[in-house]
Amino acid sequence: MLGDSVRAASIGSAVLERKGVLGKGLGFLIDLSLIIVCGILLSRLVWIVLAPASVVDLPDTSRNLSDRVDPGLIYQANPRILTEFNPFDRFVVETVEVVEEDAPETTLNLSIASIWASNDADSTFARIRRPDNSVGKFSVGDTVVSGVTIDRILSDRVILIRNGQREALYVSEMRVLGAVTPEGQPSIDPSPPSRLPSVGESGSTVSALNRSQNQQDRAPDNPGEPDLISSKSVTLGSLDEFNTAIDVLRRMGDDGRPEMVVTANTSADILDLVSIAPGDVLVSVNGRLFSEETPAELYEAMQQERVLTFVLRRGSQDFTRIITIEPGVGD
């Protein structure tokens, strides 16, 4: 027993030391097996790193689909189109202009202060003065007074719906001037009366407005524009005194741009005080053009201003009116 143990130990040491025939033979076999195992493991590792991902073979249906396409559905382009077609000489379908049916004039106690017409329905609105003398901004679909809504807003009138019936609210200047251009715009003579009313003739009303100063620089004599005051300054108690007293109409100017025209519906007292006349065109206020902004936008922007410099045009001449706002004036 003890001898067997000694013999096994000697064999093991002989193998490790590669001594003797037995040690060298067994050692060679062990080394060879270890090399083979390491080679297998190394090759497997390389395969795992370099091997492509698994691929699922799908049947190629493109050929089958092309075979099933109906030959009648295959369209071929005519090469003559590329040489003969002129995209700038196509037939354009004529659009039918919508004609507004005549509606009877309304008997409601309403008047149009101004109309801002646009191709965009969302930006089209009218400022309408109601029976309580308040002026509101209304768009299509809005209720002006109880039971009365706006159906359409045109350049010269507003179509109302009252008890299911359509009625027309015309700009008051149409009835005063009695003329309308072919485009439906009220015909307003830009030339003012032969002489503007004298400031001193306004009497108590001018005193109520309490003009604090009146600087007048008269322009050179012009037979076409008699007594045109090129510059004048007045003082009012609030912007609303001027805003509610003046009435304007939006129309297209000769240059194709919109312009705001003072109408005959403007208070005679404010015409006398500021020395303006129906037909005068409002060009700008404090550098902001009336042709680029709506009266409502300008009104909001001028709320905090204390000095308003208006540039107006009469015929071919520009002139200025400076309005100073002093709260409490006229109280």
Coordinates of C-alpha atoms in Angstrom, one line a residue:
M1 CA 0.0 0.0 0.0
L2 CA 2.7 2.3 1.0
G3 CA 4.7 1.2 -2.0
D4 CA 1.9 2.1 -4.4
S5 CA 1.8 5.6 -3.0
V6 CA 5.5 6.1 -3.4
R7 CA 5.3 4.8 -6.9
A8 CA 2.5 7.2 -7.9
A9 CA 4.4 10.1 -6.4
S10 CA 7.5 9.2 -8.4
I11 CA 5.5 9.0 -11.6
G12 CA 3.9 12.4 -11.0
S13 CA 7.2 14.0 -10.3
A14 CA 8.7 12.4 -13.4
V15 CA 5.9 13.7 -15.5
L16 CA 6.3 17.3 -14.2
E17 CA 10.0 17.2 -14.6
R18 CA 9.8 15.4 -18.0
K19 CA 12.2 12.7 -16.8
G20 CA 12.3 9.2 -18.1
V21 CA 10.3 7.6 -20.9
L22 CA 7.1 7.7 -19.0
G23 CA 7.5 11.3 -17.8
K24 CA 8.3 12.6 -21.2
G25 CA 5.5 10.6 -22.9
L26 CA 2.7 11.6 -20.5
G27 CA 4.0 15.2 -20.4
F28 CA 3.8 15.5 -24.1
L29 CA 0.2 14.2 -24.2
I30 CA -0.8 16.6 -21.5
D31 CA 0.8 19.6 -23.2
L32 CA -0.8 18.6 -26.5
S33 CA -4.2 18.4 -25.0
L34 CA -3.9 21.7 -23.3
I35 CA -2.8 23.4 -26.5
I36 CA -5.8 21.9 -28.3
V37 CA -8.2 23.1 -25.7
C38 CA -6.7 26.6 -25.7
G39 CA -6.9 26.7 -29.5
I40 CA -10.6 25.7 -29.5
L41 CA -11.4 28.3 -26.9
L42 CA -9.5 31.0 -28.7
S43 CA -11.1 30.2 -32.1
R44 CA -14.6 30.2 -30.5
L45 CA -13.9 33.6 -29.0
V46 CA -12.8 35.0 -32.4
W47 CA -15.9 33.5 -34.0
I48 CA -18.2 35.1 -31.5
V49 CA -16.6 38.6 -32.2
L50 CA -16.4 38.3 -36.0
A51 CA -19.5 36.2 -36.8
P52 CA -22.4 38.1 -38.5
A53 CA -25.7 38.5 -36.7
S54 CA -28.4 35.9 -37.3
V55 CA -30.2 36.5 -40.6
V56 CA -33.8 35.5 -41.2
D57 CA -34.4 34.4 -44.8
L58 CA -37.4 36.1 -46.2
P59 CA -39.0 35.1 -49.4
D60 CA -38.4 37.5 -52.3
T61 CA -41.9 38.7 -53.2
S62 CA -40.9 41.6 -55.4
R63 CA -40.8 39.3 -58.5
N64 CA -44.2 37.9 -57.7
L65 CA -45.7 41.4 -57.2
S66 CA -44.4 42.6 -60.5
D67 CA -45.8 39.6 -62.2
R68 CA -49.2 40.3 -60.7
V69 CA -49.4 44.0 -61.8
D70 CA -52.0 44.7 -64.4
P71 CA -50.3 45.9 -67.5
G72 CA -53.2 48.4 -68.0
L73 CA -52.2 50.2 -64.8
I74 CA -48.7 51.0 -66.0
Y75 CA -48.5 54.6 -67.2
Q76 CA -45.8 55.7 -69.6
A77 CA -44.8 59.3 -69.9
N78 CA -45.1 60.9 -73.3
P79 CA -41.7 62.3 -74.2
R80 CA -43.4 65.0 -76.3
I81 CA -44.7 66.6 -73.2
L82 CA -41.2 67.7 -72.2
T83 CA -40.7 69.5 -75.5
E84 CA -44.1 70.9 -76.2
F85 CA -45.7 71.6 -72.8
N86 CA -45.6 75.3 -71.7
P87 CA -46.5 75.7 -68.0
F88 CA -47.0 79.5 -68.6
D89 CA -49.6 79.1 -71.3
R90 CA -52.1 76.9 -69.5
F91 CA -55.9 77.5 -69.6
V92 CA -56.9 79.1 -66.3
V93 CA -60.4 78.4 -65.1
E94 CA -62.2 81.7 -64.7
T95 CA -63.4 82.3 -61.2
V96 CA -66.9 83.5 -60.7
E97 CA -67.1 86.7 -58.6
V98 CA -69.5 86.5 -55.7
V99 CA -72.1 89.2 -56.2
E100 CA -73.7 90.6 -53.1
E101 CA -77.4 90.7 -53.3
D102 CA -79.1 93.9 -52.5
A103 CA -80.4 94.2 -49.0
P104 CA -82.8 96.9 -47.7
E105 CA -81.2 99.7 -45.7
T106 CA -81.6 99.1 -41.9
T107 CA -83.7 101.4 -39.8
L108 CA -81.7 100.7 -36.7
N109 CA -80.0 103.6 -34.9
L110 CA -76.5 102.5 -35.9
S111 CA -73.8 104.2 -37.8
I112 CA -70.4 103.1 -39.1
A113 CA -67.4 104.9 -37.7
S114 CA -64.9 103.1 -39.9
I115 CA -64.4 99.9 -41.9
W116 CA -61.2 97.9 -42.1
A117 CA -61.7 95.6 -45.1
S118 CA -59.2 92.9 -46.0
N119 CA -59.0 89.7 -48.1
D120 CA -58.5 87.8 -44.8
A121 CA -61.9 87.5 -43.1
D122 CA -60.3 87.2 -39.7
S123 CA -58.7 90.7 -40.0
T124 CA -61.8 92.4 -41.4
F125 CA -63.8 94.4 -38.9
A126 CA -66.0 97.5 -38.6
R127 CA -66.3 100.1 -35.9
I128 CA -70.0 100.7 -35.3
R129 CA -71.5 103.4 -33.2
R130 CA -74.5 102.0 -31.2
P131 CA -77.5 103.8 -29.8
D132 CA -75.8 104.6 -26.5
N133 CA -73.1 106.4 -28.5
S134 CA -70.5 103.8 -27.7
V135 CA -68.2 102.6 -30.5
G136 CA -67.4 98.9 -30.7
K137 CA -65.2 96.8 -32.9
F138 CA -67.1 94.0 -34.6
S139 CA -66.2 91.1 -37.0
V140 CA -68.4 88.7 -39.0
G141 CA -70.6 86.8 -36.6
D142 CA -70.5 89.3 -33.7
T143 CA -73.6 90.6 -32.1
V144 CA -73.9 94.4 -32.4
V145 CA -77.1 94.8 -30.4
S146 CA -79.6 92.3 -29.1
G147 CA -80.9 90.2 -32.0
V148 CA -78.6 91.8 -34.6
T149 CA -75.5 90.1 -35.9
I150 CA -73.0 90.8 -38.7
D151 CA -73.3 88.7 -41.8
R152 CA -70.8 90.3 -44.1
I153 CA -68.4 93.3 -44.0
L154 CA -68.0 95.1 -47.4
S155 CA -66.0 98.2 -48.3
D156 CA -69.1 100.4 -48.4
R157 CA -71.6 98.7 -46.1
V158 CA -72.1 96.1 -43.4
I159 CA -74.7 93.4 -43.9
L160 CA -76.7 92.7 -40.8
I161 CA -79.0 89.8 -39.8
R162 CA -82.0 91.0 -38.0
N163 CA -84.8 88.5 -37.1
G164 CA -83.6 86.3 -39.9
Q165 CA -83.7 89.1 -42.5
R166 CA -80.7 90.7 -44.2
E167 CA -80.4 94.5 -43.8
A168 CA -77.6 96.8 -45.0
L169 CA -75.9 99.4 -42.8
Y170 CA -74.3 101.9 -45.2
V171 CA -71.5 104.3 -44.4
S172 CA -73.3 107.5 -43.7
E173 CA -71.1 109.4 -46.2
M174 CA -72.8 107.5 -49.1
R175 CA -76.1 109.2 -48.4
V176 CA -74.4 112.6 -47.8
L177 CA -72.3 112.6 -51.0
G178 CA -74.7 110.6 -53.0
A179 CA -72.1 108.9 -55.2
V180 CA -70.4 105.6 -55.3
T181 CA -67.4 104.5 -57.5
P182 CA -67.8 101.5 -59.8
E183 CA -65.7 99.5 -57.2
G184 CA -68.4 100.1 -54.6
Q185 CA -66.2 102.6 -52.7
P186 CA -67.9 105.8 -51.5
S187 CA -66.8 108.7 -53.7
I188 CA -65.3 111.3 -51.4
D189 CA -64.1 114.5 -53.0
P190 CA -60.6 115.1 -51.5
S191 CA -60.9 118.8 -52.0
P192 CA -62.2 120.6 -48.9
P193 CA -64.7 123.6 -48.9
S194 CA -63.4 126.8 -50.3
R195 CA -62.6 128.1 -46.8
L196 CA -62.2 126.3 -43.5
P197 CA -64.5 127.5 -40.7
S198 CA -62.9 130.2 -38.6
V199 CA -61.7 129.0 -35.2
G200 CA -63.4 132.0 -33.5
E201 CA -66.8 131.0 -34.8
S202 CA -67.1 127.8 -32.8
G203 CA -68.1 129.8 -29.7
S204 CA -68.8 127.9 -26.5
T205 CA -67.8 124.5 -27.9
V206 CA -64.3 125.6 -28.5
S207 CA -64.2 127.1 -25.0
A208 CA -65.4 123.8 -23.6
L209 CA -62.5 122.0 -25.3
N210 CA -60.3 124.7 -23.9
R211 CA -57.6 125.1 -26.5
S212 CA -54.5 126.2 -24.6
Q213 CA -52.5 127.4 -27.5
N214 CA -53.1 128.0 -31.2
Q215 CA -49.9 128.3 -33.3
Q216 CA -50.7 128.9 -36.9
D217 CA -48.1 128.9 -39.7
R218 CA -49.9 129.6 -42.9
A219 CA -48.5 128.1 -46.1
P220 CA -47.9 130.2 -49.1
D221 CA -51.0 131.2 -51.1
N222 CA -52.1 128.4 -53.3
P223 CA -55.2 129.0 -55.5
G224 CA -56.0 125.3 -55.3
E225 CA -55.8 125.0 -51.5
P226 CA -57.0 128.4 -50.1
D227 CA -56.0 129.3 -46.5
L228 CA -54.4 125.9 -45.7
I229 CA -52.9 126.0 -42.3
S230 CA -49.7 124.0 -42.5
S231 CA -49.2 123.6 -38.8
K232 CA -51.5 124.0 -35.8
S233 CA -51.4 122.9 -32.1
V234 CA -54.3 122.4 -29.8
T235 CA -54.8 120.9 -26.3
L236 CA -57.5 118.4 -25.3
G237 CA -58.3 116.7 -22.0
S238 CA -58.0 113.2 -23.4
L239 CA -57.4 111.2 -26.5
D240 CA -61.1 110.0 -26.5
E241 CA -62.2 113.6 -27.1
F242 CA -60.6 113.5 -30.5
N243 CA -61.2 109.8 -31.2
T244 CA -64.9 109.9 -30.6
A245 CA -65.4 113.2 -32.4
I246 CA -63.6 112.3 -35.7
D247 CA -65.1 109.9 -38.2
V248 CA -62.9 108.3 -40.8
L249 CA -63.4 106.0 -43.8
R250 CA -60.9 103.5 -45.2
R251 CA -60.5 103.5 -48.9
M252 CA -57.9 102.6 -51.5
G253 CA -55.7 105.5 -52.6
D254 CA -54.4 106.2 -56.1
D255 CA -51.1 104.4 -55.2
G256 CA -53.1 101.2 -54.4
R257 CA -52.5 101.5 -50.6
P258 CA -55.3 101.9 -48.1
E259 CA -55.8 105.4 -46.6
M260 CA -58.0 106.9 -43.9
V261 CA -60.1 109.8 -45.0
V262 CA -61.9 112.3 -42.7
T263 CA -65.6 112.1 -43.5
A264 CA -68.5 114.6 -43.3
N265 CA -69.8 112.7 -40.3
T266 CA -67.0 114.2 -38.2
S267 CA -68.1 116.6 -35.5
A268 CA -68.2 120.1 -36.8
D269 CA -66.6 121.4 -33.6
I270 CA -63.5 119.2 -33.9
L271 CA -63.2 120.2 -37.6
D272 CA -63.3 123.8 -36.6
L273 CA -61.0 123.4 -33.6
V274 CA -58.3 121.4 -35.4
S275 CA -58.8 123.1 -38.7
I276 CA -59.3 120.0 -40.8
A277 CA -62.0 119.3 -43.4
P278 CA -63.9 116.3 -44.9
G279 CA -61.7 114.7 -47.5
D280 CA -58.4 115.3 -45.6
V281 CA -56.3 112.1 -45.5
L282 CA -54.7 110.9 -42.3
V283 CA -51.1 109.9 -43.2
S284 CA -49.5 109.2 -39.9
V285 CA -49.5 109.9 -36.1
N286 CA -46.2 110.0 -34.3
G287 CA -44.5 108.5 -37.3
R288 CA -46.8 105.4 -37.5
L289 CA -48.6 105.1 -40.8
F290 CA -52.3 104.7 -41.1
S291 CA -51.8 102.7 -44.2
E292 CA -49.9 100.0 -42.3
E293 CA -51.9 99.7 -39.1
T294 CA -55.5 99.7 -38.1
P295 CA -57.1 102.6 -36.2
A296 CA -57.6 100.2 -33.2
E297 CA -53.9 99.4 -33.1
L298 CA -52.9 103.0 -33.3
Y299 CA -55.5 104.0 -30.7
E300 CA -54.0 101.4 -28.3
A301 CA -50.4 102.6 -29.0
M302 CA -51.3 106.2 -28.5
Q303 CA -53.0 105.7 -25.1
Q304 CA -49.8 106.6 -23.2
E305 CA -48.7 109.4 -25.5
R306 CA -49.1 113.0 -24.3
V307 CA -48.2 114.7 -27.6
L308 CA -49.8 113.4 -30.9
T309 CA -48.3 114.7 -34.1
F310 CA -50.7 114.0 -37.0
V311 CA -49.6 114.4 -40.6
L312 CA -52.5 114.9 -43.0
R313 CA -52.7 115.4 -46.7
R314 CA -55.0 117.7 -48.6
G315 CA -54.7 117.3 -52.3
S316 CA -51.0 117.3 -52.9
Q317 CA -50.0 119.2 -49.7
D318 CA -49.1 117.7 -46.4
F319 CA -49.7 119.5 -43.1
T320 CA -49.4 118.8 -39.4
R321 CA -51.7 119.0 -36.4
I322 CA -50.2 118.6 -33.0
I323 CA -52.6 117.6 -30.2
T324 CA -51.3 117.8 -26.6
I325 CA -53.2 115.7 -24.1
E326 CA -53.6 117.3 -20.6
P327 CA -56.0 115.5 -18.3
G328 CA -58.4 117.8 -16.7
V329 CA -58.5 120.4 -19.5
G330 CA -62.1 121.4 -20.2
D331 CA -63.5 120.0 -16.9

